[in-house]
PDB file of C-alpha atoms and ligand atoms in Angstrom:
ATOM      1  CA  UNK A   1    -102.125 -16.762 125.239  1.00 88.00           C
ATOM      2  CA  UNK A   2    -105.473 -15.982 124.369  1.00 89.00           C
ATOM      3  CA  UNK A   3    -104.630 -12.270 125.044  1.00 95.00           C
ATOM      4  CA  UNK A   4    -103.467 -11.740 121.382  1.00 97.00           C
ATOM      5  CA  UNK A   5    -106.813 -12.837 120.087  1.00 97.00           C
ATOM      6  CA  UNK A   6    -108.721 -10.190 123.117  1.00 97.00           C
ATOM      7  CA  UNK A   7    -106.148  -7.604 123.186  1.00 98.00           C
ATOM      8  CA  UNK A   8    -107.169  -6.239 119.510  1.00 98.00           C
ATOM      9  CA  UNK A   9    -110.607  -7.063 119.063  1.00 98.00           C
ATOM     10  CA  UNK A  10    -111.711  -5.432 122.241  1.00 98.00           C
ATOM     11  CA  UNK A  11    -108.793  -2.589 121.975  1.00 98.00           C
ATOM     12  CA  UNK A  12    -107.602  -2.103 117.915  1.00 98.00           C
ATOM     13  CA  UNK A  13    -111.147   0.341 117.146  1.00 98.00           C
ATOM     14  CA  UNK A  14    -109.475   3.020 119.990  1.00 97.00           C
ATOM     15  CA  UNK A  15    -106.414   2.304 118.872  1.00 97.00           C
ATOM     16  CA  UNK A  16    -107.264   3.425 115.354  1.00 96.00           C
ATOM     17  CA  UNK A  17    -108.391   6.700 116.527  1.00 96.00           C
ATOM     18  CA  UNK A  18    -105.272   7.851 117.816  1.00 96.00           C
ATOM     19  CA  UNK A  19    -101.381   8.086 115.943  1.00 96.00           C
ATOM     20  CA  UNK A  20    -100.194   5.342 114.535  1.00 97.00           C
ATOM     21  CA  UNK A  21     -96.577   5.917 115.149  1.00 95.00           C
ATOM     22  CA  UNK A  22     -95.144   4.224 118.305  1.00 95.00           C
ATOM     23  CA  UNK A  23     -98.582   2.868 119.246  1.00 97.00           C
ATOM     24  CA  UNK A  24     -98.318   0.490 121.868  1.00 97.00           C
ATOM     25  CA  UNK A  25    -100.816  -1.818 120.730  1.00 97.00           C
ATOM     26  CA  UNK A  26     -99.398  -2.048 116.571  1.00 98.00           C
ATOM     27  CA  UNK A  27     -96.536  -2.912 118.310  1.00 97.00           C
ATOM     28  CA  UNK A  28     -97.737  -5.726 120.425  1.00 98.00           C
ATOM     29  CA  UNK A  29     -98.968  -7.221 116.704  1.00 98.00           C
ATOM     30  CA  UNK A  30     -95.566  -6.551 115.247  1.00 97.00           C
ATOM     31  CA  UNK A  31     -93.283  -8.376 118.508  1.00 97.00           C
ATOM     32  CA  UNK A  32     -94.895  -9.048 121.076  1.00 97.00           C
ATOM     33  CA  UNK A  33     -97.974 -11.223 119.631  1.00 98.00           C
ATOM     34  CA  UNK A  34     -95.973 -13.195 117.217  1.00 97.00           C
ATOM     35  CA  UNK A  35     -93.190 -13.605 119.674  1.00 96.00           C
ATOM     36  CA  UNK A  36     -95.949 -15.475 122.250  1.00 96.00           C
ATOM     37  CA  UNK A  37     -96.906 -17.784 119.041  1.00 96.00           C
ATOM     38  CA  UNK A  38     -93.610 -18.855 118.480  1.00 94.00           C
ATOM     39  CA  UNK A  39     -93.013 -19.517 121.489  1.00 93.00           C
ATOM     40  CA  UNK A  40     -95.416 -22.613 121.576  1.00 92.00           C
ATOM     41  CA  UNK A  41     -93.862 -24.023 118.222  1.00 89.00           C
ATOM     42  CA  UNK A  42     -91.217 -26.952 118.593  1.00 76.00           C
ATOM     43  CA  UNK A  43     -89.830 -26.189 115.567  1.00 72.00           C
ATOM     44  CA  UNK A  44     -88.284 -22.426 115.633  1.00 74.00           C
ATOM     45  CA  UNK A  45     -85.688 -22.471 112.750  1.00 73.00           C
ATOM     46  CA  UNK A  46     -88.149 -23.467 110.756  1.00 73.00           C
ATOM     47  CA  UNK A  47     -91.550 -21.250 111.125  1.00 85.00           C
ATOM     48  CA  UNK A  48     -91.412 -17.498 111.573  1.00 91.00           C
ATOM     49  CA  UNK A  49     -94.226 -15.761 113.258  1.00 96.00           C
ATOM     50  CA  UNK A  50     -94.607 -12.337 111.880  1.00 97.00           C
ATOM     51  CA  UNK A  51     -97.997  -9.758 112.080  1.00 98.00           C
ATOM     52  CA  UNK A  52     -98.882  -6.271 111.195  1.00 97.00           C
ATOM     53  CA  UNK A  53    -101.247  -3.670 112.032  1.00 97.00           C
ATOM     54  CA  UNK A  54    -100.361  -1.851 108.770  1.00 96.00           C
ATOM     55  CA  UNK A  55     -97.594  -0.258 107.044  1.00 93.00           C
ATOM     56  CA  UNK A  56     -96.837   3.398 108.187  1.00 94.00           C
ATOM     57  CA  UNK A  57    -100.872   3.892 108.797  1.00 95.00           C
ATOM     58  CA  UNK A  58    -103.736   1.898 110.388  1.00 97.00           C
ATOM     59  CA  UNK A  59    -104.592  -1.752 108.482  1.00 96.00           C
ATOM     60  CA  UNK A  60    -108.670  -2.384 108.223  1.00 96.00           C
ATOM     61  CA  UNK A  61    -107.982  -5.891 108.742  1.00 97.00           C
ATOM     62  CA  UNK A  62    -104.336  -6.664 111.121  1.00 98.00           C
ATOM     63  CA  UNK A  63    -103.108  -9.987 111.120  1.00 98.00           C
ATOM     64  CA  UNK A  64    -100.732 -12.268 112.413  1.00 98.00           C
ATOM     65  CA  UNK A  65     -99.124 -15.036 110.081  1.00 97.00           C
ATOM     66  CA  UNK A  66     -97.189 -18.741 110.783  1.00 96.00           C
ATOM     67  CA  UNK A  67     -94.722 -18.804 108.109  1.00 93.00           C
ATOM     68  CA  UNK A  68     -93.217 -22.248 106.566  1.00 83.00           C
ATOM     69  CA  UNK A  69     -90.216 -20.945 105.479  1.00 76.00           C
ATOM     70  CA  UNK A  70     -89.740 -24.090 103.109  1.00 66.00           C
ATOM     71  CA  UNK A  71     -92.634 -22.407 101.640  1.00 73.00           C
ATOM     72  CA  UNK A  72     -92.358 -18.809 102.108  1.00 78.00           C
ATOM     73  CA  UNK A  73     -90.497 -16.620 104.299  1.00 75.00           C
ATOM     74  CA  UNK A  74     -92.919 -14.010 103.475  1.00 85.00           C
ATOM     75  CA  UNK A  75     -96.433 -13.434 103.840  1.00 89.00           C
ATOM     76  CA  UNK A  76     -96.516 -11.960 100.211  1.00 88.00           C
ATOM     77  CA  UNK A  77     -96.316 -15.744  98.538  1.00 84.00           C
ATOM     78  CA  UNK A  78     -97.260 -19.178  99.214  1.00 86.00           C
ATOM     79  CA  UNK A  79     -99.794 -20.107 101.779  1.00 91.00           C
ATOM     80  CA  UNK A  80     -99.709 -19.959 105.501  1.00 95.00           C
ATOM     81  CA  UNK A  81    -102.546 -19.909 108.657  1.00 97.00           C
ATOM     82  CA  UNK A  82    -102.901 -16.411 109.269  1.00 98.00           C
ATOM     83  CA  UNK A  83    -105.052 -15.331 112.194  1.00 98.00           C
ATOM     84  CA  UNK A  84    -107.281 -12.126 110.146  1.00 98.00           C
ATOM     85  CA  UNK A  85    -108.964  -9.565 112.468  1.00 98.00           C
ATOM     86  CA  UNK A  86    -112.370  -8.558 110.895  1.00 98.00           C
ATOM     87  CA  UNK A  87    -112.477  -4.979 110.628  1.00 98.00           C
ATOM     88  CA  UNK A  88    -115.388  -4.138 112.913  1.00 98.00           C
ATOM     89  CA  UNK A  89    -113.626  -6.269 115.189  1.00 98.00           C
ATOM     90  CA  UNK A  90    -116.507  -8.880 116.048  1.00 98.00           C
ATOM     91  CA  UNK A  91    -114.385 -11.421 115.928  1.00 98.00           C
ATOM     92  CA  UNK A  92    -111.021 -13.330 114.675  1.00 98.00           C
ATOM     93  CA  UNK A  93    -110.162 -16.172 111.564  1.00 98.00           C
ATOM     94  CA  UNK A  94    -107.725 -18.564 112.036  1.00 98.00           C
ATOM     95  CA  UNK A  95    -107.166 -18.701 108.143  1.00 97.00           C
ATOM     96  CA  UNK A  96    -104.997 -21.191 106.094  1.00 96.00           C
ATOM     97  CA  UNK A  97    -104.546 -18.436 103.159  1.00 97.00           C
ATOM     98  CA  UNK A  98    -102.333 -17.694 100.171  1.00 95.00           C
ATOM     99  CA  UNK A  99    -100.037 -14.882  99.785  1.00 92.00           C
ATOM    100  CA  UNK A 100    -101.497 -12.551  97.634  1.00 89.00           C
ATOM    101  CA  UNK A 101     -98.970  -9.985  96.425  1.00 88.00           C
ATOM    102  CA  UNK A 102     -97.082 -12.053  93.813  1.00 85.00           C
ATOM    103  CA  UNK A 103    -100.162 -13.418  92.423  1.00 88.00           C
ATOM    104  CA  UNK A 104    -101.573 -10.258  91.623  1.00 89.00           C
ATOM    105  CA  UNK A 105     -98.372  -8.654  90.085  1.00 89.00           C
ATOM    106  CA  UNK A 106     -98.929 -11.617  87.578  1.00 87.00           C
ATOM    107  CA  UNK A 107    -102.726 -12.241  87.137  1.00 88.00           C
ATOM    108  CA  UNK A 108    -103.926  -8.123  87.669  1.00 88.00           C
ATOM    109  CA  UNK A 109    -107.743  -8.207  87.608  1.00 89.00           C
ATOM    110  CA  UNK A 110    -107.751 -12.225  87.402  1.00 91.00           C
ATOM    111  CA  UNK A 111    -105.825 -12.176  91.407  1.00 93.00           C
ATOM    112  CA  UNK A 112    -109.097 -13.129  92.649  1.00 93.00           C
ATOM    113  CA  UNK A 113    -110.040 -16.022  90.265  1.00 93.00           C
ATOM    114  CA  UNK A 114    -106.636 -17.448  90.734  1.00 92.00           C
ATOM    115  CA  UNK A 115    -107.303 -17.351  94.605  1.00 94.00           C
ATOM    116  CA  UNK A 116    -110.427 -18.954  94.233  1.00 94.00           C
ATOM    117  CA  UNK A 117    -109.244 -21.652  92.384  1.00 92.00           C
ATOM    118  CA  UNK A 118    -105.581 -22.324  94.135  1.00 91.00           C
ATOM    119  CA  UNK A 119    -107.694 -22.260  97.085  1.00 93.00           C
ATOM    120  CA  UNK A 120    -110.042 -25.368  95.405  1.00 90.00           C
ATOM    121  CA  UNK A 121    -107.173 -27.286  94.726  1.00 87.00           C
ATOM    122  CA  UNK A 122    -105.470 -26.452  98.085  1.00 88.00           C
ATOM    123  CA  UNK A 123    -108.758 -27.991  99.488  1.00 89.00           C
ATOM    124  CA  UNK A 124    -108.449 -30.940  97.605  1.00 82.00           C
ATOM    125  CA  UNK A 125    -105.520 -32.319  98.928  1.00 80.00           C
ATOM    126  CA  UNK A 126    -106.972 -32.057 102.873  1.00 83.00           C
ATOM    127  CA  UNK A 127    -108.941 -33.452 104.650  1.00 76.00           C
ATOM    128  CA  UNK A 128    -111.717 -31.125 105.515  1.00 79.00           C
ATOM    129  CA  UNK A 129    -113.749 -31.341 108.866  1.00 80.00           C
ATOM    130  CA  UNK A 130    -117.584 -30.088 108.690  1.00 80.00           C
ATOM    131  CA  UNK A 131    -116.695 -27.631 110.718  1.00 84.00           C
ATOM    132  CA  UNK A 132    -114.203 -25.314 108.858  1.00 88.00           C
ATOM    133  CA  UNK A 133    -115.018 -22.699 107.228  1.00 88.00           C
ATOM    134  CA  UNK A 134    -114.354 -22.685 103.159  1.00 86.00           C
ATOM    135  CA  UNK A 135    -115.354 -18.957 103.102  1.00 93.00           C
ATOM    136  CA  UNK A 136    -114.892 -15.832 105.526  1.00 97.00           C
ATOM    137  CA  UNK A 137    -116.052 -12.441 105.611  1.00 97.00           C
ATOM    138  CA  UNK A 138    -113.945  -9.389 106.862  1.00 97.00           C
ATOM    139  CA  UNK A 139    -116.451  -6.431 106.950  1.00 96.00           C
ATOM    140  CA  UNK A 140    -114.521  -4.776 104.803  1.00 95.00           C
ATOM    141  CA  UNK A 141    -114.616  -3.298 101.062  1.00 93.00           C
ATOM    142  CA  UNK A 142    -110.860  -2.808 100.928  1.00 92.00           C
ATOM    143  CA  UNK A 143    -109.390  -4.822  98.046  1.00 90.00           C
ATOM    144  CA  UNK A 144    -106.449  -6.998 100.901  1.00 91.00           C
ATOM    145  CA  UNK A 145    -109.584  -7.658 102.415  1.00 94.00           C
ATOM    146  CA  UNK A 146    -111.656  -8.631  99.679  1.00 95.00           C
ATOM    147  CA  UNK A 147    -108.027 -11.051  98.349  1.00 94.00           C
ATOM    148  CA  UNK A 148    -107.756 -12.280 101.735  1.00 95.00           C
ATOM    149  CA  UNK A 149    -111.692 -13.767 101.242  1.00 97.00           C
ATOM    150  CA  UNK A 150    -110.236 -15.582  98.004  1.00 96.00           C
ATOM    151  CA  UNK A 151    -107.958 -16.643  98.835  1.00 96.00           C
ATOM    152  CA  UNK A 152    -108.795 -18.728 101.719  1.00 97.00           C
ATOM    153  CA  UNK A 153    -108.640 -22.138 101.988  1.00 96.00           C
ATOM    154  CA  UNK A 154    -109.532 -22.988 105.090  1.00 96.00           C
ATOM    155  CA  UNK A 155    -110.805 -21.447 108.490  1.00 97.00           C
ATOM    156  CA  UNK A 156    -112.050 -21.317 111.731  1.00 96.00           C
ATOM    157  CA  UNK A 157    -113.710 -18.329 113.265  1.00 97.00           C
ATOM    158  CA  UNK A 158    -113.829 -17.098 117.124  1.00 97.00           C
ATOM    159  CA  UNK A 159    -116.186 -14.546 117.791  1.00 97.00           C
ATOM    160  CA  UNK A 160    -115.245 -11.979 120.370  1.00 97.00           C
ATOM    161  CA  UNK A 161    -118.145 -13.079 122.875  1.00 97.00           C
ATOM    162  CA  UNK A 162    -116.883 -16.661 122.290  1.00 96.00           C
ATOM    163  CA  UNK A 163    -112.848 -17.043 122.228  1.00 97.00           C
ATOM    164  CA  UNK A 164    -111.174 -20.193 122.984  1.00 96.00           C
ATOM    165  CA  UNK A 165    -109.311 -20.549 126.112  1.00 96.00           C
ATOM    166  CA  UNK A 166    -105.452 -20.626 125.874  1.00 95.00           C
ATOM    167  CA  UNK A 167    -105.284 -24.493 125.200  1.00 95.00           C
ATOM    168  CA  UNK A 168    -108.244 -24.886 123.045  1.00 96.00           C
ATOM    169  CA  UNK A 169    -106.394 -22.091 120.902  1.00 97.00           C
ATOM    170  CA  UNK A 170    -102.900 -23.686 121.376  1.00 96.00           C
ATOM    171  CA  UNK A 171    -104.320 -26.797 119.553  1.00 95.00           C
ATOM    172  CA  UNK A 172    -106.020 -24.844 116.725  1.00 96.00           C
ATOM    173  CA  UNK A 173    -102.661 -23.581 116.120  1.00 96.00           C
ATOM    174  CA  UNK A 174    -101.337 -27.153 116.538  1.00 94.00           C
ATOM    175  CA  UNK A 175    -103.772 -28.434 114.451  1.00 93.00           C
ATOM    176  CA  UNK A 176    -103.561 -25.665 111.351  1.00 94.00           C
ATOM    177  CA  UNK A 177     -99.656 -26.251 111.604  1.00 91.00           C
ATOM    178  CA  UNK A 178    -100.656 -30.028 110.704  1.00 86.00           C
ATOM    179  CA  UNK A 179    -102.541 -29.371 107.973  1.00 88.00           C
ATOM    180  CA  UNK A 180     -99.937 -26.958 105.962  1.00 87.00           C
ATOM    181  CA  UNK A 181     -97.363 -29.775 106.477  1.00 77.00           C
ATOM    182  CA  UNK A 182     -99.437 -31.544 104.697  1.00 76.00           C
ATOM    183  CA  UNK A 183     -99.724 -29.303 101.684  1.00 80.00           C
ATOM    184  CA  UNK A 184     -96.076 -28.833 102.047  1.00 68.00           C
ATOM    185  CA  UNK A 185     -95.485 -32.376 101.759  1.00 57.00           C
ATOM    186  CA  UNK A 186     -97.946 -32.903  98.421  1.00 57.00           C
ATOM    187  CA  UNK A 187     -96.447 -30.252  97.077  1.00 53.00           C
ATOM    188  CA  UNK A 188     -92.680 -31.476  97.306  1.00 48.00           C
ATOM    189  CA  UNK A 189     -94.284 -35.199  95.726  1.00 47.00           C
ATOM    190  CA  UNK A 190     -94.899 -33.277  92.774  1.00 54.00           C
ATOM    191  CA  UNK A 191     -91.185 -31.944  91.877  1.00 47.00           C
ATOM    192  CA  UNK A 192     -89.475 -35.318  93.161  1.00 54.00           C
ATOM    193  CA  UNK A 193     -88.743 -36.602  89.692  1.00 55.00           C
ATOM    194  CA  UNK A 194     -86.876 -33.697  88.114  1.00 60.00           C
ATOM    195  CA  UNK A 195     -84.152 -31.399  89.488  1.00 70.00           C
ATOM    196  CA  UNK A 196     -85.623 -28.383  89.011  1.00 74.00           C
ATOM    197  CA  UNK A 197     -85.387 -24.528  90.131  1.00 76.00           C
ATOM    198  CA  UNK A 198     -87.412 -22.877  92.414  1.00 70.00           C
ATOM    199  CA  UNK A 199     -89.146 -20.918  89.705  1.00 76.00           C
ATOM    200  CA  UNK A 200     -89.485 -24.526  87.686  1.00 78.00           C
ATOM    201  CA  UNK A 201     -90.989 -25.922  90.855  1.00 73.00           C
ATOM    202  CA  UNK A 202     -93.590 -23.142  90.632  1.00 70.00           C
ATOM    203  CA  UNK A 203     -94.474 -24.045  87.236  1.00 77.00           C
ATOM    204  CA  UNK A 204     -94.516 -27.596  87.803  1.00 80.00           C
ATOM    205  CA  UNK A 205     -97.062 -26.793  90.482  1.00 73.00           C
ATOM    206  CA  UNK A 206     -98.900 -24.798  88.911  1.00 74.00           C
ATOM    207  CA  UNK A 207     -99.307 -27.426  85.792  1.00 82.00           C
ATOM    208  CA  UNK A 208    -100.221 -30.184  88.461  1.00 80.00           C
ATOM    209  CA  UNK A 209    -102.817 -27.735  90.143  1.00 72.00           C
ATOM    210  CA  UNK A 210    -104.708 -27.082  86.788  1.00 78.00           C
ATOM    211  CA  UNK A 211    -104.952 -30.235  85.422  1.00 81.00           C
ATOM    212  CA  UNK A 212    -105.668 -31.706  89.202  1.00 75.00           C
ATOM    213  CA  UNK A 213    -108.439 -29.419  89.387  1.00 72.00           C
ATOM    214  CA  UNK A 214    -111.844 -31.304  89.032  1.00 71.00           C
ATOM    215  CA  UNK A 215    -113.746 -28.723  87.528  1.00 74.00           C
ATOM    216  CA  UNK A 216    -111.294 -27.983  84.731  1.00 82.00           C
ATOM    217  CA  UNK A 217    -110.860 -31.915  84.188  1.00 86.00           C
ATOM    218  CA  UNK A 218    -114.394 -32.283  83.543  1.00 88.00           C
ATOM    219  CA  UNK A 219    -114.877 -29.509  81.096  1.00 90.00           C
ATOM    220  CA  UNK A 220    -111.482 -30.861  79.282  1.00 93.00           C
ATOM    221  CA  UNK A 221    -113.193 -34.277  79.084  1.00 94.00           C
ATOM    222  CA  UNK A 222    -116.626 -33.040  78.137  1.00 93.00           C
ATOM    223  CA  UNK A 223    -115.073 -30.855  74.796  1.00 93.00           C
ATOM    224  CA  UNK A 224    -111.951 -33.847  74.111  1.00 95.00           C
ATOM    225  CA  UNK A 225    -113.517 -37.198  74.562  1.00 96.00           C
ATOM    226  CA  UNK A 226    -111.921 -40.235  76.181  1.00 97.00           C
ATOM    227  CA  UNK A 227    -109.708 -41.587  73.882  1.00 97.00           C
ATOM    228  CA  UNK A 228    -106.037 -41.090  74.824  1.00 98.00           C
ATOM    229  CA  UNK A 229    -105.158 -38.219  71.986  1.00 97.00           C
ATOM    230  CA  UNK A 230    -101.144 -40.074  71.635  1.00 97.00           C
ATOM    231  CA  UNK A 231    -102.138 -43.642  71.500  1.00 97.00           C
ATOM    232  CA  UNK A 232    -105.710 -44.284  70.718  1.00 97.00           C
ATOM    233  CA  UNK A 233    -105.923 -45.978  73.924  1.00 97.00           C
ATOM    234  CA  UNK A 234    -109.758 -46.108  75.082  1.00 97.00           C
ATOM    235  CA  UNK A 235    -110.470 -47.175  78.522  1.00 97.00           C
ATOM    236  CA  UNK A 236    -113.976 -48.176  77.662  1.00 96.00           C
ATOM    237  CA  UNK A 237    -113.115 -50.739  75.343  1.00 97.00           C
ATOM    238  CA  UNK A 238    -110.202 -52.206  77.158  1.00 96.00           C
ATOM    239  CA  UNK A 239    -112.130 -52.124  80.935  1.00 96.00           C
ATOM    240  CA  UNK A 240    -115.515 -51.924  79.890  1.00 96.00           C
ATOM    241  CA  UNK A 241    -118.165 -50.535  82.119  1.00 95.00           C
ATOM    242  CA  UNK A 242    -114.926 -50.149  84.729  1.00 96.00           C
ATOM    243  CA  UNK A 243    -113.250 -47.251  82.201  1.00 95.00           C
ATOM    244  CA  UNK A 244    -116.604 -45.782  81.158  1.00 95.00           C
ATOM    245  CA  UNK A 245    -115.707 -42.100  80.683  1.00 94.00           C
ATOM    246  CA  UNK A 246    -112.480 -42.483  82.355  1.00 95.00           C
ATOM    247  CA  UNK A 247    -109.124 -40.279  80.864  1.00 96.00           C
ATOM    248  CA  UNK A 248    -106.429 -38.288  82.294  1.00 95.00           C
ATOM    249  CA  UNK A 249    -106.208 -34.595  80.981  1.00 94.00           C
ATOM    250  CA  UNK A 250    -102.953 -32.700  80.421  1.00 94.00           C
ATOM    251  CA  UNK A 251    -101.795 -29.349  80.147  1.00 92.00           C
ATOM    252  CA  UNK A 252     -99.988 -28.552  77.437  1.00 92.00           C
ATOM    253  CA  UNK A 253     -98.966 -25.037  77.385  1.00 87.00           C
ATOM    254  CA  UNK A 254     -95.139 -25.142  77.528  1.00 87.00           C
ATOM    255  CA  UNK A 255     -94.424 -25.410  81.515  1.00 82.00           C
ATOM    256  CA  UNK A 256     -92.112 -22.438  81.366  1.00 83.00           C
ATOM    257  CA  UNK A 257     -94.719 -20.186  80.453  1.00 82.00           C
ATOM    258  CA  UNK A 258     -96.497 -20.889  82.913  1.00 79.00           C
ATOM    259  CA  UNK A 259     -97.067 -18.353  86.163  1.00 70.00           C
ATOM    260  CA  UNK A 260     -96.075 -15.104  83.432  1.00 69.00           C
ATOM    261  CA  UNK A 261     -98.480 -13.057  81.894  1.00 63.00           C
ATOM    262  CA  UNK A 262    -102.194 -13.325  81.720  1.00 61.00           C
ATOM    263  CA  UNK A 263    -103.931 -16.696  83.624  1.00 64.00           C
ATOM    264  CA  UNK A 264    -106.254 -17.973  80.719  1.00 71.00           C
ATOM    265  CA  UNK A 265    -107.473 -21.521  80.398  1.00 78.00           C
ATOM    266  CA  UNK A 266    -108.497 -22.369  76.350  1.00 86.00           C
ATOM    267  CA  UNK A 267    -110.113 -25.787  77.104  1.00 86.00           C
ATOM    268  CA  UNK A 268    -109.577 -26.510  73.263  1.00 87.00           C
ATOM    269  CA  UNK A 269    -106.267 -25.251  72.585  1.00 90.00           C
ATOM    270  CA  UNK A 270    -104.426 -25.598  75.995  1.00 92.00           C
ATOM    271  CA  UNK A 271    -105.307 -29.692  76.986  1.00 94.00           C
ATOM    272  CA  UNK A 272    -105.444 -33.196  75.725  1.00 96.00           C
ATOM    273  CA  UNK A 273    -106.482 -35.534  76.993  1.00 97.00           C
ATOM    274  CA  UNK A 274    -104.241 -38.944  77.526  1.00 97.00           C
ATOM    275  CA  UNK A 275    -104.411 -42.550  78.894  1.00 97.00           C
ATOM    276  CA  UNK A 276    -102.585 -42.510  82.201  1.00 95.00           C
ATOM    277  CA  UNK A 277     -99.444 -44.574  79.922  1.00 96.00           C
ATOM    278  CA  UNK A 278     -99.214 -41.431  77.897  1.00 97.00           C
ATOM    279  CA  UNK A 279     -99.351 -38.797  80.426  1.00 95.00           C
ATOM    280  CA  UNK A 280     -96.817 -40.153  82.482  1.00 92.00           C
ATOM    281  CA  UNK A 281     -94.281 -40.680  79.704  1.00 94.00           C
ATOM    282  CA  UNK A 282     -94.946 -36.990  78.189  1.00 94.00           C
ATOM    283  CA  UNK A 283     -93.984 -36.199  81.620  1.00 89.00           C
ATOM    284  CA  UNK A 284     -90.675 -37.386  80.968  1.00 91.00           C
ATOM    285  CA  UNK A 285     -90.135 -35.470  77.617  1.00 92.00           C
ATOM    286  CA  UNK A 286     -87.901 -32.863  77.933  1.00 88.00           C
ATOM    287  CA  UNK A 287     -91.032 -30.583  76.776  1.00 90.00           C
ATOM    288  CA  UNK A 288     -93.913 -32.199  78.005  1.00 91.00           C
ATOM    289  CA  UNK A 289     -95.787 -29.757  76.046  1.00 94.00           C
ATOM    290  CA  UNK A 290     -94.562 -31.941  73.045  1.00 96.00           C
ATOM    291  CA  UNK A 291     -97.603 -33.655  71.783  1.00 97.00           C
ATOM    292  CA  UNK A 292     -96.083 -35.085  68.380  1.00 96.00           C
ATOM    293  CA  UNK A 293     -92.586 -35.947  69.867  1.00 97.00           C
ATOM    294  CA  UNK A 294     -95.100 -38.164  71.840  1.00 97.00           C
ATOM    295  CA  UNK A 295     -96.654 -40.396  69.092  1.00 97.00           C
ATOM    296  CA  UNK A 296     -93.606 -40.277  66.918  1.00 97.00           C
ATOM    297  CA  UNK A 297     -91.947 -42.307  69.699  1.00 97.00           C
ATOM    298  CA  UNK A 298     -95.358 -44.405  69.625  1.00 97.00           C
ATOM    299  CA  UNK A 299     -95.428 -44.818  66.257  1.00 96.00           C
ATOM    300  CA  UNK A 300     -91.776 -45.099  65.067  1.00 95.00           C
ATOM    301  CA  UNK A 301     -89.919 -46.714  68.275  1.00 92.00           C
ATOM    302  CA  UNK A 302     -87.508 -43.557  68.497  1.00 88.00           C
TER     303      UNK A 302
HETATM  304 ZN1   ZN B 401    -102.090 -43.203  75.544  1.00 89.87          ZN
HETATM  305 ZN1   ZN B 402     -99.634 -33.335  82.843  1.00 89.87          ZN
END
C-alpha cells in the first residue's frame, strides 16, 4: 500500500525527464494508485478516488484525491484529503484541501485570501491534534502549488526517508476520512431549516462561514457595539458581567449575491450586529438581508 506514496517520490523526477504520453508511472497515479485507495474504503458508491500527474504534460506537484461525492465529485470544488507530492519530491502531504478552480473563476486575484480564510473556518469546526500541520510547503512557485498551500486545512507530512508502513498509512487515511465527515455533517446542519438549491446551499454556507469566522466577528463587534441593532436588546444590562461584550453579528448582504463577483467584506456596510432573538428570527425572513422588515415586526406586531 505504501508503494503509492514510494513509487513517485523515489521514481516521478526520472519520470519527468522522459515523454509524458503513455508513461507507465502517470498512469499508475491516474488507475492504478487510486484504484489501491479505494480499495480499503467500506464505502465505494460513495467516495471516488481519482489522481493526476498532469493534464497532457508533466504536473510540478501530482496528487491523488478522496472525493465525498455528497460534496464534490470533482477535485475542482469543495474540499477533500488529497495526498500532494512536493515537487522536489522530498516527501508527501496527506492534505484535507479545498478545490480551487471554482473559487478562483469567482474571486480572481482574491483565490488565495478566500482559501486562507475557508480554510480558518474549516479549522474551526475540527478538532485539531498538535500534530497536524495548518500549513505546507510544495517547493514550488507554480500558482496550483502556491493555491494548494491556501488552501489547506489540515495535514500531515511523510518525508521520503520516513514513510509510514502500510497500516500506519491505512489509518491516516481512515482517520482524514473521519474528519471530512465531519465537515460534511456541519455543513448539512446549516441548510436543515430551508429547502434550498444546491447553489442556495452554497450561499447559505458561505453566509454561515463569514459571520462564524472569529476574526471577522470581532472586527464587526469592535466598529458596531453590542447592542442588538433590531431590538435594543443589550446583553450587559440584562446578564451583567455574564453578557459583557457579548452579541451575535450578521451578514447582511442579500444571500443570493453571495459567491458572484468580487469577495469584499465592508465591516460597516455589510453586518449588524443582533441579540441571538433577532438573528435567529431574521433568519426566517424571506430576505434575511431585511433589516427594517425586522423591527417593523418588533415594533408594530406584523
Ligand atoms: Zn434583538
Ligand atoms: Zn446570519
Amino acid at each position: 500500500m505504501n508503494n503509492i506514496l514510494r513509487e513517485p517520490l523515489t521514481e516521478y523526477l526520472s519520470a519527468k525527464q522522459t515523454t509524458f504520453a503513455g508513461n507507465i508511472l502517470a498512469d499508475k497515479l491516474r488507475n492504478e494508485f487510486p484504484k489501491e485507495i479505494e480499495s480499503i474504503i467500506v464505502d465505494k458508491t460513495r467516495y471516488k478516488v481519482v489522481g493526476s500527474p498532469g493534464m497532457g504534460n508533466w504536473a510540478e506537484c501530482p496528487w491523488i484525491a478522496i472525493l465525498d461525492t455528497l460534496i464534490t465529485d470533482s477535485v475542482q470544488s469543495g474540499y477533500y484529503p488529497v495526498f500532494l507530492f512536493k515537487a522536489d519530491m522530498s516527501g508527501v502531504y496527506l492534505s484535507l484541501n479545498q478545490g480551487v478552480t471554482i473559487v478562483k473563476e469567482n474571486y480572481k486575484k482574491d483565490t488565495k485570501k478566500v482559501l486562507k480564510l475557508r480554510a480558518e473556518d474549516f479549522r474551526a469546526k475540527l478538532d485539531i491534534d498538535p500534530k497536524d500541520l495548518l500549513d505546507i510547503d510544495l517547493s514550488s512557485d507554480g500558482l496550483n502549488a502556491k493555491l494548494y498551500e491556501a488552501g489547506n486545512i489540515i495535514a500531515k507530512y511523510y518525508p521520503l526517508e520516513e514513510l509510514p508502513s502500510s497500516e500506519k498509512l491505512r489509518l491516516d487515511i481512515f482517520h482524514f476520512l473521519k474528519l471530512y465527515e465531519e465537515l460534511t455533517f456541519n455543513d448539512t446542519q446549516l441548510s436543515e431549516e430551508k429547502q434550498l438549491t444546491a447553489i442556495e446551499k452554497k450561499q447559505y454556507r458561505l453566509h454561515f462561514r463569514i459571520e462564524r469566522n472569529s476574526s471577522i466577528a470581532k472586527q464587526v463587534k469592535k466598529v458596531k457595539g453590542y447592542i442588538c441593532e433590531a431590538c435594543d436588546f443589550d446583553f450587559n444590562s440584562k446578564y451583567h458581567d455574564l453578557g459583557f461584550e457579548f452579541i451575535e453579528a450578521h451578514h447582511l448582504k442579500p444571500i443570493s449575491t453571495l459567491g458572484i463577483g468580487k469577495f469584499e467584506i465592508n465591516l460597516q456596510t455589510d453586518f449588524v450586529v443582533l441579540c441571538s432573538n433577532c438573528h435567529s428570527m431574521i433568519h426566517r425572513l424571506s430576505d434575511p438581508s431585511d433589516l427594517n422588515r425586522l423591527r417593523e415586526i418588533i415594533q408594530k406586531g406584523y
